[in-house]
Short mmCIF file of C-alpha atoms in Angstrom, two decimals:
data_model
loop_
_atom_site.label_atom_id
_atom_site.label_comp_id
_atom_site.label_asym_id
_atom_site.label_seq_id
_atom_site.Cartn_x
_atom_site.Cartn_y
_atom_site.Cartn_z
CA UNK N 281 -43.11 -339.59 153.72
CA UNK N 282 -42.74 -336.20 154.55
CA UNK N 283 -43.91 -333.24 152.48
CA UNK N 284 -44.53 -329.67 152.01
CA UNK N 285 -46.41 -328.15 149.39
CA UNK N 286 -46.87 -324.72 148.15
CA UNK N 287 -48.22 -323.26 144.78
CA UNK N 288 -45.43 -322.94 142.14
CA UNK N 289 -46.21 -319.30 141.08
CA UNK N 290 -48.41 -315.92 142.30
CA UNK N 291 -48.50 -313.00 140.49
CA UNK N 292 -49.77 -309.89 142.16
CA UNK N 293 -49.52 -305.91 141.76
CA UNK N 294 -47.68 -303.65 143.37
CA UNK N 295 -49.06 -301.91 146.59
CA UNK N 296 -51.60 -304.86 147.07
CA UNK N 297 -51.45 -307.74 149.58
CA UNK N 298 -50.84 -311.54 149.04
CA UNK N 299 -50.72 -314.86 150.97
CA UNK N 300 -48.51 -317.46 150.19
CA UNK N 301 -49.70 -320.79 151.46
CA UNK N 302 -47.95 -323.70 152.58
CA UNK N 303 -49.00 -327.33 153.94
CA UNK N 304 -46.94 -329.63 155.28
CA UNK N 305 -47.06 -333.21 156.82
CA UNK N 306 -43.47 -334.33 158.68
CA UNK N 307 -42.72 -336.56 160.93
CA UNK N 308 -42.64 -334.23 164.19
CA UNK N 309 -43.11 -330.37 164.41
CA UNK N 310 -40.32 -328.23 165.65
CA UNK N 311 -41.15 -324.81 163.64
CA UNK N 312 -41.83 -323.51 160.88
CA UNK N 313 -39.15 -321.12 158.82
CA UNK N 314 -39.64 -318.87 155.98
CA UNK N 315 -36.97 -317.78 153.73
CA UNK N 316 -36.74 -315.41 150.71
CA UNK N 317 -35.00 -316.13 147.99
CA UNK N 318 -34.27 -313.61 144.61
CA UNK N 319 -33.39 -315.11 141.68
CA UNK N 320 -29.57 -315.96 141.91
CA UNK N 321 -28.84 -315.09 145.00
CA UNK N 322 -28.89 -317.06 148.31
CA UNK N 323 -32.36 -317.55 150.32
CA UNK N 324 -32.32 -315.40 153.87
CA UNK N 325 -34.02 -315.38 156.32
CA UNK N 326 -37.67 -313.60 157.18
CA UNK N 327 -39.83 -315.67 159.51
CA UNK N 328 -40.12 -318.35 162.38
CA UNK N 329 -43.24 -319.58 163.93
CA UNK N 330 -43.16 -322.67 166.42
CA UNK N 331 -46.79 -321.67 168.33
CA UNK N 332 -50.36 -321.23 166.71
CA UNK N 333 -50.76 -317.46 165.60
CA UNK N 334 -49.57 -314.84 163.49
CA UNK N 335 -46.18 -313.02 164.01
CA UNK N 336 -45.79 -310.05 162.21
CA UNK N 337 -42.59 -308.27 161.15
CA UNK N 338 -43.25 -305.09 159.19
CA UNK N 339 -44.88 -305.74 155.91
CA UNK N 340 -44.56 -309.13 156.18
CA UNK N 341 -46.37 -311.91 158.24
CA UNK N 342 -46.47 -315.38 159.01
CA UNK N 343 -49.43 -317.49 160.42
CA UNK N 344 -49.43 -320.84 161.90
CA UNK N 345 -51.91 -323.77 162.43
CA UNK N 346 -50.21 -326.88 163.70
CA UNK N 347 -53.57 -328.57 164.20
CA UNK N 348 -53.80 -328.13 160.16
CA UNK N 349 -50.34 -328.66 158.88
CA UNK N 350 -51.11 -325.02 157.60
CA UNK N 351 -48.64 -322.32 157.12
CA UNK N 352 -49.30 -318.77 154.93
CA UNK N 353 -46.93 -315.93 154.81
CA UNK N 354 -48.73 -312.21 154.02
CA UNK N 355 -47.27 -309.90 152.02
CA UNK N 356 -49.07 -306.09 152.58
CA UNK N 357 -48.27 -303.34 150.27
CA UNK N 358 -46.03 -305.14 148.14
CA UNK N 359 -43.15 -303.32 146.19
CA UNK N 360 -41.32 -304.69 142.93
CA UNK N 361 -38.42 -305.39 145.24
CA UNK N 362 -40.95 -308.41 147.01
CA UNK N 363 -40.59 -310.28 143.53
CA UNK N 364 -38.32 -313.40 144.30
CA UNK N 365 -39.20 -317.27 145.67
CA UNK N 366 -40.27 -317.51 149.02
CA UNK N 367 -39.89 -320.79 151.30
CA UNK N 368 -41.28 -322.75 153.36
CA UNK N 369 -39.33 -324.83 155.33
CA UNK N 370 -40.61 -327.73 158.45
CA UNK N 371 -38.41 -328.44 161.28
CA UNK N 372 -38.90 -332.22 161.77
CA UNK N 373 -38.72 -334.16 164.75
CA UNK N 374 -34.76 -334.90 164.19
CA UNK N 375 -33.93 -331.02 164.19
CA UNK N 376 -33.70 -331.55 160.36
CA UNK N 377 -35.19 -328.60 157.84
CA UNK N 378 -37.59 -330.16 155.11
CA UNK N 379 -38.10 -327.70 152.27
CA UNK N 380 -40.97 -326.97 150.33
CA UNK N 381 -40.02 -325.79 146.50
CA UNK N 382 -40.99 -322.40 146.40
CA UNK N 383 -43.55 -319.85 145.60
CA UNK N 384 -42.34 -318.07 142.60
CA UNK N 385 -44.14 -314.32 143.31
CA UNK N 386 -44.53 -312.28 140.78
CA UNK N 387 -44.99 -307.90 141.14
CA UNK N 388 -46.52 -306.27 138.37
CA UNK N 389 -47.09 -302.29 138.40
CA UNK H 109 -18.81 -308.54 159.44
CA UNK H 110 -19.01 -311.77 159.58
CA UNK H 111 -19.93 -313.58 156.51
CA UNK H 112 -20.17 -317.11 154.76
CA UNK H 113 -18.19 -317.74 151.47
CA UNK H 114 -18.22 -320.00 148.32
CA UNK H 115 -15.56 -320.88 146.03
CA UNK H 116 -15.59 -321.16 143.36
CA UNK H 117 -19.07 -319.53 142.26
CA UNK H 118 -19.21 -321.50 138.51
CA UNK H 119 -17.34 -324.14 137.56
CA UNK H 120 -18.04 -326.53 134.86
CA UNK H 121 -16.10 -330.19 134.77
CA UNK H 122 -16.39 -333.20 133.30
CA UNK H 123 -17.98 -336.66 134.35
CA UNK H 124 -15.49 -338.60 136.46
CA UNK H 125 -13.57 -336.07 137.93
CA UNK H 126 -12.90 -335.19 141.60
CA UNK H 127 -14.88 -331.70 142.51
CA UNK H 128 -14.01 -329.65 145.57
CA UNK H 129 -16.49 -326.81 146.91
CA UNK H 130 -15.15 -324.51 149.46
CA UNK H 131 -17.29 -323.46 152.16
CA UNK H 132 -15.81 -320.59 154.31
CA UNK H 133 -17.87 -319.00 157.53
CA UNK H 134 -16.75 -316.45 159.96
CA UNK H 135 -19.37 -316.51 162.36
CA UNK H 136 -17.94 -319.07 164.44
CA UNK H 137 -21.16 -321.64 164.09
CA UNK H 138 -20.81 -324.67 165.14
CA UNK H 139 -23.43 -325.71 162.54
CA UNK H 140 -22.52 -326.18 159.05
CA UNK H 141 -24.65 -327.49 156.11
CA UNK H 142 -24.84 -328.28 152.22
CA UNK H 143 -27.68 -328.12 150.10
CA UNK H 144 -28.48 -328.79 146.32
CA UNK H 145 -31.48 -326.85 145.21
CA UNK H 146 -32.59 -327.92 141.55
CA UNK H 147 -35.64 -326.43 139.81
CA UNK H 148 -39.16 -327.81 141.12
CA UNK H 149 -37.22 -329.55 143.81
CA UNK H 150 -37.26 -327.87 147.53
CA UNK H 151 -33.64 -327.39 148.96
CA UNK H 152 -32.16 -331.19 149.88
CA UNK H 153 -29.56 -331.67 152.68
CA UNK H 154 -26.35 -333.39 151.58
CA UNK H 155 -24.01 -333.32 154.79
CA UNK H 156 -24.05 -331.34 157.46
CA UNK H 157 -21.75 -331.09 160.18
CA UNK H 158 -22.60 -329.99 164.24
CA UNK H 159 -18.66 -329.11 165.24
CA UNK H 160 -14.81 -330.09 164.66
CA UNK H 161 -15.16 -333.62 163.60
CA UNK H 162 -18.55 -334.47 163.47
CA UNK H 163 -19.93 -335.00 160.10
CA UNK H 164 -23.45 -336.45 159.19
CA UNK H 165 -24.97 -338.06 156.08
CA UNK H 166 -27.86 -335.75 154.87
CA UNK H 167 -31.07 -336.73 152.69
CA UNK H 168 -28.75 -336.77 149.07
CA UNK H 169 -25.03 -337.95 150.21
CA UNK H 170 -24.35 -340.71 147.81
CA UNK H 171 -21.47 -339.47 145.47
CA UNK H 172 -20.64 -336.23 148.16
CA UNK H 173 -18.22 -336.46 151.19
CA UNK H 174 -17.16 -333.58 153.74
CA UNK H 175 -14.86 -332.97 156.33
CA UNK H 176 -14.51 -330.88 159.18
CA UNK H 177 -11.32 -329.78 160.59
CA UNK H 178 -11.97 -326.60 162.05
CA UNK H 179 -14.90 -324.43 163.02
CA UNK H 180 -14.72 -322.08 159.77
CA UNK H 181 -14.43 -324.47 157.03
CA UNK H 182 -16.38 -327.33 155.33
CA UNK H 183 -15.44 -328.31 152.24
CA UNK H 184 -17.74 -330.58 149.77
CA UNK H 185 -16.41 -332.94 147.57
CA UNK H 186 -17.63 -334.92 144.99
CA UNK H 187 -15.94 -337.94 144.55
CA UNK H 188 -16.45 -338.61 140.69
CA UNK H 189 -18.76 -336.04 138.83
CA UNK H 190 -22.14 -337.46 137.56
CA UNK H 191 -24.03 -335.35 135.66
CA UNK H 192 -26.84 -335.75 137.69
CA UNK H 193 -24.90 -333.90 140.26
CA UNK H 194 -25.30 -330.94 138.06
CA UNK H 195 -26.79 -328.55 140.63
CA UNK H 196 -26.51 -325.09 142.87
CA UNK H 197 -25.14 -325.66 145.85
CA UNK H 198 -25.68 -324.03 148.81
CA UNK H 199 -23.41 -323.79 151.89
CA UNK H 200 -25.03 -322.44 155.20
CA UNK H 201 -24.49 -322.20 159.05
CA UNK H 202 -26.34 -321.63 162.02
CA UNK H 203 -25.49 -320.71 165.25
CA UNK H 204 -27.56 -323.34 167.15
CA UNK H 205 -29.40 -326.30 166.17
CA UNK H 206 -32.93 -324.42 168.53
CA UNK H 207 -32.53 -321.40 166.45
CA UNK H 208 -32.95 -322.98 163.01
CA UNK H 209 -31.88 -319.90 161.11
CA UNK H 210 -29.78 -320.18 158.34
CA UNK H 211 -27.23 -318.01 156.86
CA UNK H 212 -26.14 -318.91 153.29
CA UNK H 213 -23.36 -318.40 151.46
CA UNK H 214 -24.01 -316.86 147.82
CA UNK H 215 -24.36 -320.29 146.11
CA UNK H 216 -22.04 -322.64 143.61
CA UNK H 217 -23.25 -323.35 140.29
CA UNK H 218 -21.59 -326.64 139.14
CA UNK H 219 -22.17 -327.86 135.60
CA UNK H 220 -20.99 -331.78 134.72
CA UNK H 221 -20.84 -332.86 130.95
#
């Protein structure tokens, strides 16, 4: 079967950095997306990664490992607005998103 | 600006009867999806559609049916509530299947007693 896993919960304090991880095993590898999502509101859009490496977009990052099934997004100098769910989503071999169930972070002062 | 709309954004309804989600996108994507997400579950694919006609059974679509008449809309509809199709659903497009990003609408939250 085909699954992605990611911790339930991080806390972390504000101005510090944190890495969300993600694993995944699919059937086929066509990217690697993650999304943010605040509580209530629709999940957009923050990251892509389809080679090995680390893309970095601002404060945010994303790393890749396909020969791990290995995924973390960084977080650096995190602000209360950071707290929401973040998601990681696999690109399978059918062009089909398979969603992980969220990192619930947490920003403390 | 373009944007991707919901209707309606709560409704609650009983077991049995006929539900209707509207799905409304002016982006002109070709690529239309729906989602549930429920808690400790990731987001699951219900139907998704690729263009005018085309519709697609997603990972979830027993009880759900779509149709796609034109490029904007894609309504969901659940044939006769369960309560197990208590959920927030998601509606979302993308402008090409290589791309993979999503834009979602704001989410329906759709209680069934």
């Amino acid at each position: 079967g085909q699954n992605i896993d990611q911790p339930t919960e991080m806390t972390a304090t504000e101005g510090a950095i944190v890495q969300i991880n993600c694993t995944y095993q699919t059937s086929g590898f066509n990217g690697l997306f993650w999304y943010q999502q605040h509580a209530g509101e629709a999940p957009t859009f923050l990251s892509y990664n389809v080679l090995d490496g680390l893309e970095e977009k601002g404060r945010f990052s994303s790393f890749l490992s396909r020969s791990k099934g290995y995924s973390y997004l960084l977080l650096k100098e995190l602000q209360m607005k950071d707290s929401a769910s973040y998601l990681c989503a696999v690109r399978d071999s059918n062009y089909q998103l398979i969603w992980g169930a969220g990192t619930k972070l947490i920003i403390k002062p | 600006d373009a944007e991707i709309t919901q209707s309606p954004r709560h409704k609650i309804t009983e077991t049995g009867r006929q539900v209707t989600l509207a799905c409304h996108q002016t982006w002109n994507h070709n690529n239309m999806f729906w989602y549930r997400q429920d808690l400790g579950h990731g987001l699951r694919l219900i139907h998704y559609s690729y263009g005018v006609q085309d519709t697609n059974k997603g990972e979830v679509s027993d009880g759900y049916s779509v149709s796609r008449s034109n490029t904007e809309d894609l309504p969901l509809t659940l044939e006769s509530a369960a309560s197990s199709q208590t959920s927030v659903y998601f509606c979302a497009s993308s402008e090409t299947e290589e791309t993979g990003e999503l834009f979602f609408g704001e989410g329906s939250r759709l209680t069934v007693l």
